[in-house]
PDB file of C-alpha atoms in Angstrom:
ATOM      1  CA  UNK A   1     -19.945  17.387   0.360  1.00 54.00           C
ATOM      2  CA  UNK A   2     -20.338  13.929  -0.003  1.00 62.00           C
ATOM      3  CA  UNK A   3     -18.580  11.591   2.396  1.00 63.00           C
ATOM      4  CA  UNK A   4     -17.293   9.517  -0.702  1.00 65.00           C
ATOM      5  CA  UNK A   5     -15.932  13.088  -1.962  1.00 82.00           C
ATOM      6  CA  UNK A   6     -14.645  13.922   1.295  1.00 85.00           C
ATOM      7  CA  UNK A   7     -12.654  10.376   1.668  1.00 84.00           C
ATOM      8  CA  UNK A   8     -11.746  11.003  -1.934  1.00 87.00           C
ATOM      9  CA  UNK A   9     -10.284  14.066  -1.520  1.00 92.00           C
ATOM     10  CA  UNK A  10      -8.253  13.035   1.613  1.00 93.00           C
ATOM     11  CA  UNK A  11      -7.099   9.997  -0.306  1.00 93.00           C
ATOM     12  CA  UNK A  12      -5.688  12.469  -2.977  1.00 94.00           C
ATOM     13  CA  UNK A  13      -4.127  14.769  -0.614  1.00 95.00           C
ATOM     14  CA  UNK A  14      -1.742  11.627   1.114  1.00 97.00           C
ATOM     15  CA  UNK A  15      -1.173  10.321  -2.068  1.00 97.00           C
ATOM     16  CA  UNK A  16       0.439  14.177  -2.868  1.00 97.00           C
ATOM     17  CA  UNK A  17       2.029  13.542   0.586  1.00 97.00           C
ATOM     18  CA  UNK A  18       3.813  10.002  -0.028  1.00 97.00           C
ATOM     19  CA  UNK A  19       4.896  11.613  -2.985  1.00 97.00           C
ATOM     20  CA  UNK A  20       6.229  14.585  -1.590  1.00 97.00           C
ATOM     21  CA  UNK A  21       8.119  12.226   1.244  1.00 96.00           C
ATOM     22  CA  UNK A  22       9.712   9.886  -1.220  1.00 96.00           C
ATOM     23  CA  UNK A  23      10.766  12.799  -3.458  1.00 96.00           C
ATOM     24  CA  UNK A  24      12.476  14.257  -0.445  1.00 94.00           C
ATOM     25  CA  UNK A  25      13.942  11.113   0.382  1.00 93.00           C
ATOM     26  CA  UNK A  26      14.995   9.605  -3.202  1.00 95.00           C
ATOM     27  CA  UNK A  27      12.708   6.491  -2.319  1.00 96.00           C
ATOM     28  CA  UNK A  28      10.866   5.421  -5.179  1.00 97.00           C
ATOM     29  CA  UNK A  29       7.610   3.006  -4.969  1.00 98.00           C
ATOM     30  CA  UNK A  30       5.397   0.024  -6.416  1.00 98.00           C
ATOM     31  CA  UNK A  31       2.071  -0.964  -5.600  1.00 98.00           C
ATOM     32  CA  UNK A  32       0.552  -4.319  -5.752  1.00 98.00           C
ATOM     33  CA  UNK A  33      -3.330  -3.962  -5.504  1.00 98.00           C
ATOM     34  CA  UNK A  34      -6.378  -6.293  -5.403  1.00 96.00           C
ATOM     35  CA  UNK A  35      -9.184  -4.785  -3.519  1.00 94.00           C
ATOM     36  CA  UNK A  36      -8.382  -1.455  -4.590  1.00 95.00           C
ATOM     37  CA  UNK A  37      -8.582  -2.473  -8.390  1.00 95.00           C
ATOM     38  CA  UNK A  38      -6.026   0.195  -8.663  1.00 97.00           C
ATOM     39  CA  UNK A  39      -7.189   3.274  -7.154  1.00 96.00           C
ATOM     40  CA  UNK A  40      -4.140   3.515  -5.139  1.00 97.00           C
ATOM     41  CA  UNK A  41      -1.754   3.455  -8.653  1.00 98.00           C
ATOM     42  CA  UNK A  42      -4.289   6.261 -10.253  1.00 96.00           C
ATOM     43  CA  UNK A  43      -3.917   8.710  -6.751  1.00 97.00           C
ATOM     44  CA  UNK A  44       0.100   8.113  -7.208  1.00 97.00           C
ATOM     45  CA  UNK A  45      -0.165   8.605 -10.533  1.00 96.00           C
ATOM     46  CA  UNK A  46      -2.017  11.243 -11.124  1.00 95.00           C
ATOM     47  CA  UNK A  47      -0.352  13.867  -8.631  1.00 95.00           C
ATOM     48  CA  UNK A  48       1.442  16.306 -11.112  1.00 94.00           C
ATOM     49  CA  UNK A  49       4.947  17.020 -10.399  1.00 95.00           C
ATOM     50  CA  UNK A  50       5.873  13.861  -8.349  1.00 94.00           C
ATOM     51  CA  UNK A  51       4.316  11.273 -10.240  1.00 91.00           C
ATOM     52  CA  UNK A  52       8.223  10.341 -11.643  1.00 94.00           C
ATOM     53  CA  UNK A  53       8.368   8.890  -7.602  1.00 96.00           C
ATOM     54  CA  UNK A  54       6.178   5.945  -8.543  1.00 97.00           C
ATOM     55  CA  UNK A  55       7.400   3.321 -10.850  1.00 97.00           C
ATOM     56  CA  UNK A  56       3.980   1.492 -11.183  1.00 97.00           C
ATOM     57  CA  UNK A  57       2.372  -1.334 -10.037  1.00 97.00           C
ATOM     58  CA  UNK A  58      -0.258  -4.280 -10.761  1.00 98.00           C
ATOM     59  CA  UNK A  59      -3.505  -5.154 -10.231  1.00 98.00           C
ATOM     60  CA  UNK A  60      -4.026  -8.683  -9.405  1.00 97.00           C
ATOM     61  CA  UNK A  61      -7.177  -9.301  -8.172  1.00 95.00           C
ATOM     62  CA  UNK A  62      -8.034 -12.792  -8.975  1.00 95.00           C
ATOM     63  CA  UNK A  63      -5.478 -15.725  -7.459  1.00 96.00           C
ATOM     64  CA  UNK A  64      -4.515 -16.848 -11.388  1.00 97.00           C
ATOM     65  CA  UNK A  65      -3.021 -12.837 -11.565  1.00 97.00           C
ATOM     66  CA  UNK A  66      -1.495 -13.205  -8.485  1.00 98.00           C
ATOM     67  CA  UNK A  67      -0.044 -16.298  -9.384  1.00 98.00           C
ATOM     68  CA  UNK A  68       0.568 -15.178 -12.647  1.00 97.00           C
ATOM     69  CA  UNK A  69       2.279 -11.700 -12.197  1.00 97.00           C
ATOM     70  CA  UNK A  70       4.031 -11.926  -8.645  1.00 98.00           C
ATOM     71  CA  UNK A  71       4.625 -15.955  -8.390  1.00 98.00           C
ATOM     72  CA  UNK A  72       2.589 -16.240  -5.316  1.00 98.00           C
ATOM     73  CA  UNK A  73       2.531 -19.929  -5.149  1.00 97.00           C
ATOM     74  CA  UNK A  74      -1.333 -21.670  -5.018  1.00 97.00           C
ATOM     75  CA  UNK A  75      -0.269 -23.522  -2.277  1.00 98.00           C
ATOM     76  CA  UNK A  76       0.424 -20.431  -0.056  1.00 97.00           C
ATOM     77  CA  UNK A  77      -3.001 -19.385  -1.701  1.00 97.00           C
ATOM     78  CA  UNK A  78      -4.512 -22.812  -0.706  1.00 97.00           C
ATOM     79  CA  UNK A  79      -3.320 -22.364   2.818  1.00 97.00           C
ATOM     80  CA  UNK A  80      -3.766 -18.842   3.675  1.00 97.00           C
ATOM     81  CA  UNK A  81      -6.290 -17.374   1.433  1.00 94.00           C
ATOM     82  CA  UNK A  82      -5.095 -14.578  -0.670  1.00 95.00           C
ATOM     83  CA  UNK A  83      -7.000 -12.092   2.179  1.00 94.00           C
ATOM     84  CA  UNK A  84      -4.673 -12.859   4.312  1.00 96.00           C
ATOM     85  CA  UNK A  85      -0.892 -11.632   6.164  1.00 97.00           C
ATOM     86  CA  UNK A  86       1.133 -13.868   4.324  1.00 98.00           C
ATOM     87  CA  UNK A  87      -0.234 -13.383   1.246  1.00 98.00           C
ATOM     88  CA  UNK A  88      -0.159  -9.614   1.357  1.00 98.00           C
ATOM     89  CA  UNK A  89       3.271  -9.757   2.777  1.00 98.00           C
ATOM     90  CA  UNK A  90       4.391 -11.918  -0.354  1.00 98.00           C
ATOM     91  CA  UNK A  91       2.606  -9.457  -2.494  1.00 98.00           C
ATOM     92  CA  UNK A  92       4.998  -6.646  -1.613  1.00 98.00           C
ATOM     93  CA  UNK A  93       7.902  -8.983  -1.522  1.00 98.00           C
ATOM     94  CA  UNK A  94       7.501 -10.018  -4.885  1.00 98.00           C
ATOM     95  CA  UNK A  95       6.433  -6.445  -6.733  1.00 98.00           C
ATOM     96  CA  UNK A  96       9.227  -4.904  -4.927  1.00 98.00           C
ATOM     97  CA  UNK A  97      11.644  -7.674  -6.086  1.00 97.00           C
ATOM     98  CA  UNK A  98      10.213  -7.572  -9.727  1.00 97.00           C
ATOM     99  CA  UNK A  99      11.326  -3.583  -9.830  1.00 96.00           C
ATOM    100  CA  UNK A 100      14.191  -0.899  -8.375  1.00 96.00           C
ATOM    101  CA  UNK A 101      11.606   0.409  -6.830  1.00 97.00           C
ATOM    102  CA  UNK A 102      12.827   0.682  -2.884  1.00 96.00           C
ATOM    103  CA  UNK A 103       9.484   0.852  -1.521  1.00 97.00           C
ATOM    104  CA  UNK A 104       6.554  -1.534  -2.229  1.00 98.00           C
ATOM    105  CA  UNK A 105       2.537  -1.514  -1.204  1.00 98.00           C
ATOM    106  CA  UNK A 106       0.317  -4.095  -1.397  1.00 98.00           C
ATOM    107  CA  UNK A 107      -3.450  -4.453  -0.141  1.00 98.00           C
ATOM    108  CA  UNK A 108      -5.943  -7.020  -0.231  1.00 96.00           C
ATOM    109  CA  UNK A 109      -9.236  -7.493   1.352  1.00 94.00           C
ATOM    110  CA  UNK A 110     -12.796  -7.695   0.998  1.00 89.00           C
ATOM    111  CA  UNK A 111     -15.326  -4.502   0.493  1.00 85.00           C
ATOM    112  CA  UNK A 112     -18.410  -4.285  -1.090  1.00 75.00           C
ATOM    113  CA  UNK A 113     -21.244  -6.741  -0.437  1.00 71.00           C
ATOM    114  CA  UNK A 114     -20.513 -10.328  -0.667  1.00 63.00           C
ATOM    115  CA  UNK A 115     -23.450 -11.368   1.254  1.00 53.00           C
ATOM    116  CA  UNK A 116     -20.814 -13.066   3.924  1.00 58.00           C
ATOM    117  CA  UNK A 117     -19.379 -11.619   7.402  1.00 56.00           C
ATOM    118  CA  UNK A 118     -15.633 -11.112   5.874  1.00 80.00           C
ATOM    119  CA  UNK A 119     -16.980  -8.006   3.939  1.00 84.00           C
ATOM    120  CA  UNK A 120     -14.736  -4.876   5.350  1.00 87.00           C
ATOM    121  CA  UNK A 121     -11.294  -7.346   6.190  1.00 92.00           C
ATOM    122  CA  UNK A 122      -7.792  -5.837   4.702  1.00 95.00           C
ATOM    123  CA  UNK A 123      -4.732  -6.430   4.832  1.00 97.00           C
ATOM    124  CA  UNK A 124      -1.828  -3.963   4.020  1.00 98.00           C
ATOM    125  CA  UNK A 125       1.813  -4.291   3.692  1.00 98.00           C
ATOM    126  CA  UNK A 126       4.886  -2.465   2.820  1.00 98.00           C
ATOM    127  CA  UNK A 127       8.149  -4.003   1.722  1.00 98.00           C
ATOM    128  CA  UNK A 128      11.401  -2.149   2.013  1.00 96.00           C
ATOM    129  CA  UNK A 129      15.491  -3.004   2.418  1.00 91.00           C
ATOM    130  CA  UNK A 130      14.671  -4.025   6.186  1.00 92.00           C
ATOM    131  CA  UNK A 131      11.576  -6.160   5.701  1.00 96.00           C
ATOM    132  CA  UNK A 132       7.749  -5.972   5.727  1.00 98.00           C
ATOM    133  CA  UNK A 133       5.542  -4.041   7.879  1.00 97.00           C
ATOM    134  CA  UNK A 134       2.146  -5.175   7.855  1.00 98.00           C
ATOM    135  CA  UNK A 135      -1.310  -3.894   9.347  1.00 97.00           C
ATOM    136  CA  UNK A 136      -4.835  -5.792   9.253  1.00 96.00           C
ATOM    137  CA  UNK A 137      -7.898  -3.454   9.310  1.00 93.00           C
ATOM    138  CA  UNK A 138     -11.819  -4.245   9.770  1.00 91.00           C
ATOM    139  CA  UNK A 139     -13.559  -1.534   7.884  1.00 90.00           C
ATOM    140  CA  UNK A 140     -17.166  -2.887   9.061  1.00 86.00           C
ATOM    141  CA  UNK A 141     -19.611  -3.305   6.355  1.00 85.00           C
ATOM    142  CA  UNK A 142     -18.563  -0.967   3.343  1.00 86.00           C
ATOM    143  CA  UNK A 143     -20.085  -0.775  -0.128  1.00 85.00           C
ATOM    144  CA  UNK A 144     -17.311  -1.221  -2.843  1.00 85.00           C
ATOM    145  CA  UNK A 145     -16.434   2.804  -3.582  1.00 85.00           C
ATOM    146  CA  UNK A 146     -15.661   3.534   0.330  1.00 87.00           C
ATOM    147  CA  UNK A 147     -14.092   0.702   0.706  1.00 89.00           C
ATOM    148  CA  UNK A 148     -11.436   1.594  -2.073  1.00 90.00           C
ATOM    149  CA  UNK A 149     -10.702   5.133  -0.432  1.00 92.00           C
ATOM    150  CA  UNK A 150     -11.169   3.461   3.278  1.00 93.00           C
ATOM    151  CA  UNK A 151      -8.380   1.310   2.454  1.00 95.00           C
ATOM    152  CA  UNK A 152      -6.575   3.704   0.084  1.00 96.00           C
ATOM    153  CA  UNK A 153      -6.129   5.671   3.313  1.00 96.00           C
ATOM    154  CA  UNK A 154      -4.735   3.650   5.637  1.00 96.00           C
ATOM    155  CA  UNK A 155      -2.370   2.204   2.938  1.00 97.00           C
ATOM    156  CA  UNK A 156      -1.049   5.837   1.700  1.00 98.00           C
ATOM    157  CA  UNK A 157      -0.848   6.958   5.799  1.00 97.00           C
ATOM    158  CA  UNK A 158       1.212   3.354   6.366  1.00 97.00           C
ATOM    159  CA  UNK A 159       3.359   4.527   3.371  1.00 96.00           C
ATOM    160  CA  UNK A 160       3.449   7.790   4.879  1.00 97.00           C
ATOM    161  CA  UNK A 161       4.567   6.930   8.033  1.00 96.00           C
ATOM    162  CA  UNK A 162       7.129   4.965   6.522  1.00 96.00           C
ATOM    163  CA  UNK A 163       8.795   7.471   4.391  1.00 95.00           C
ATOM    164  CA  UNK A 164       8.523   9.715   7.714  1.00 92.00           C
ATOM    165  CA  UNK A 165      10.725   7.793   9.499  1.00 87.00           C
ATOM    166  CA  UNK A 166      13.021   7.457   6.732  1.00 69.00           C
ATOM    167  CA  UNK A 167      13.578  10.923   6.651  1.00 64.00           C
ATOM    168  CA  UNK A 168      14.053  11.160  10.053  1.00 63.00           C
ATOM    169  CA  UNK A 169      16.861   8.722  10.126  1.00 64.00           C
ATOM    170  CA  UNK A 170      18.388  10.216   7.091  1.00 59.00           C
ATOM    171  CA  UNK A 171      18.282  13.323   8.832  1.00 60.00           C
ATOM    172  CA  UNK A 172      19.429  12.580  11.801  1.00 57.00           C
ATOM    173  CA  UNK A 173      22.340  10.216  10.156  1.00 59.00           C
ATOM    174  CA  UNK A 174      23.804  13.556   8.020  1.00 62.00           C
ATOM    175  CA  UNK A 175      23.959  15.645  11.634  1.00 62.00           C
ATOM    176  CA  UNK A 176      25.624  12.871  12.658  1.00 63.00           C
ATOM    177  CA  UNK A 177      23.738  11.568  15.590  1.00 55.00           C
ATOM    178  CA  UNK A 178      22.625   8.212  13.776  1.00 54.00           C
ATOM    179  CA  UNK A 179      26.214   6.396  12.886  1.00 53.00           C
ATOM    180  CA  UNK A 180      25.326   4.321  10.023  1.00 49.00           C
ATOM    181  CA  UNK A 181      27.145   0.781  10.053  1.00 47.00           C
ATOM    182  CA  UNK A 182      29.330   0.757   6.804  1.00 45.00           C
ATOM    183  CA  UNK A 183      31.456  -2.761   6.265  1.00 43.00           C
TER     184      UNK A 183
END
């Protein structure tokens, strides 16, 4: 097999796994994608079964779409870059705000040859009631295809994790170990 395949299939198999987490836990999610050209929406989408945990999402590669679709201001844009931790962070802000979804991904980067030393630089984030968790990656010099699932994986295992530890703390909230603040 192919290491493309390989990454393909294990790309497919956490996307069935988010799924499976935010069924479990009644979370639903939104993606916001621009390096990924939205590879990440078809994996979510196309697991059959769970699919109904994924609302959507939007693939705003150039800064006009981003501007255009989420509100990310040019200035921010200007300043940061759009690969960047702010702008990723804003990304998932905004696409989570725009839905009722209660978990949002974004990812932006650079794969595929560009002929300059940024190719293989990502940045992920996930946005969710208590904030935004963000991770930066350097995938090395990738061609455009493995960089999709490269960064495909680390964003569905971030999303992963996430829904993870939500379950845990919903679990251990119902046997009442966690007391959970209400007023």
């Amino acid at each position: 097999m192919r290491p493309v395949e390989e990454g393909e299939r294990l790309a497919f198999r956490l996307a069935k796994d988010v799924l499976q987490a935010a069924d479990i836990t009644g979370v639903s999610l939104v993606t916001a994608e621009s390096c990924t050209g939205g590879y990440i929406a078809s994996l979510l989408a196309g697991v059959e079964g769970l699919s109904h945990q994924y609302e959507g999402g939007v693939v705003v590669y150039s800064d006009q779409t981003k501007i255009a679709l989420l509100g990310i201001s040019p200035e921010a844009l200007s300043r940061h870059g759009a690969v960047s931790r702010e702008i990723v962070s804003e990304m998932a802000v905004r696409i989570r705000g725009l839905t009722s979804a209660q978990l949002a991904l974004a990812v932006s980067g650079n794969t595929g040859p560009r002929g300059e030393a940024e190719n293989g630089r990502v940045h992920i984030a996930v946005a969710d009631t208590s904030g935004v968790q963000h991770r930066y990656y350097e995938l090395g010099d990738v061609d455009r295809d493995e960089g999709r699932w490269l960064v495909a994986i680390q964003a569905l295992d971030m999303l992963l994790q996430t829904l993870t530890a939500t379950e845990r703390q919903a679990s251990r909230r119902e046997a009442g170990v966690l007391k959970q603040d209400v007023g």
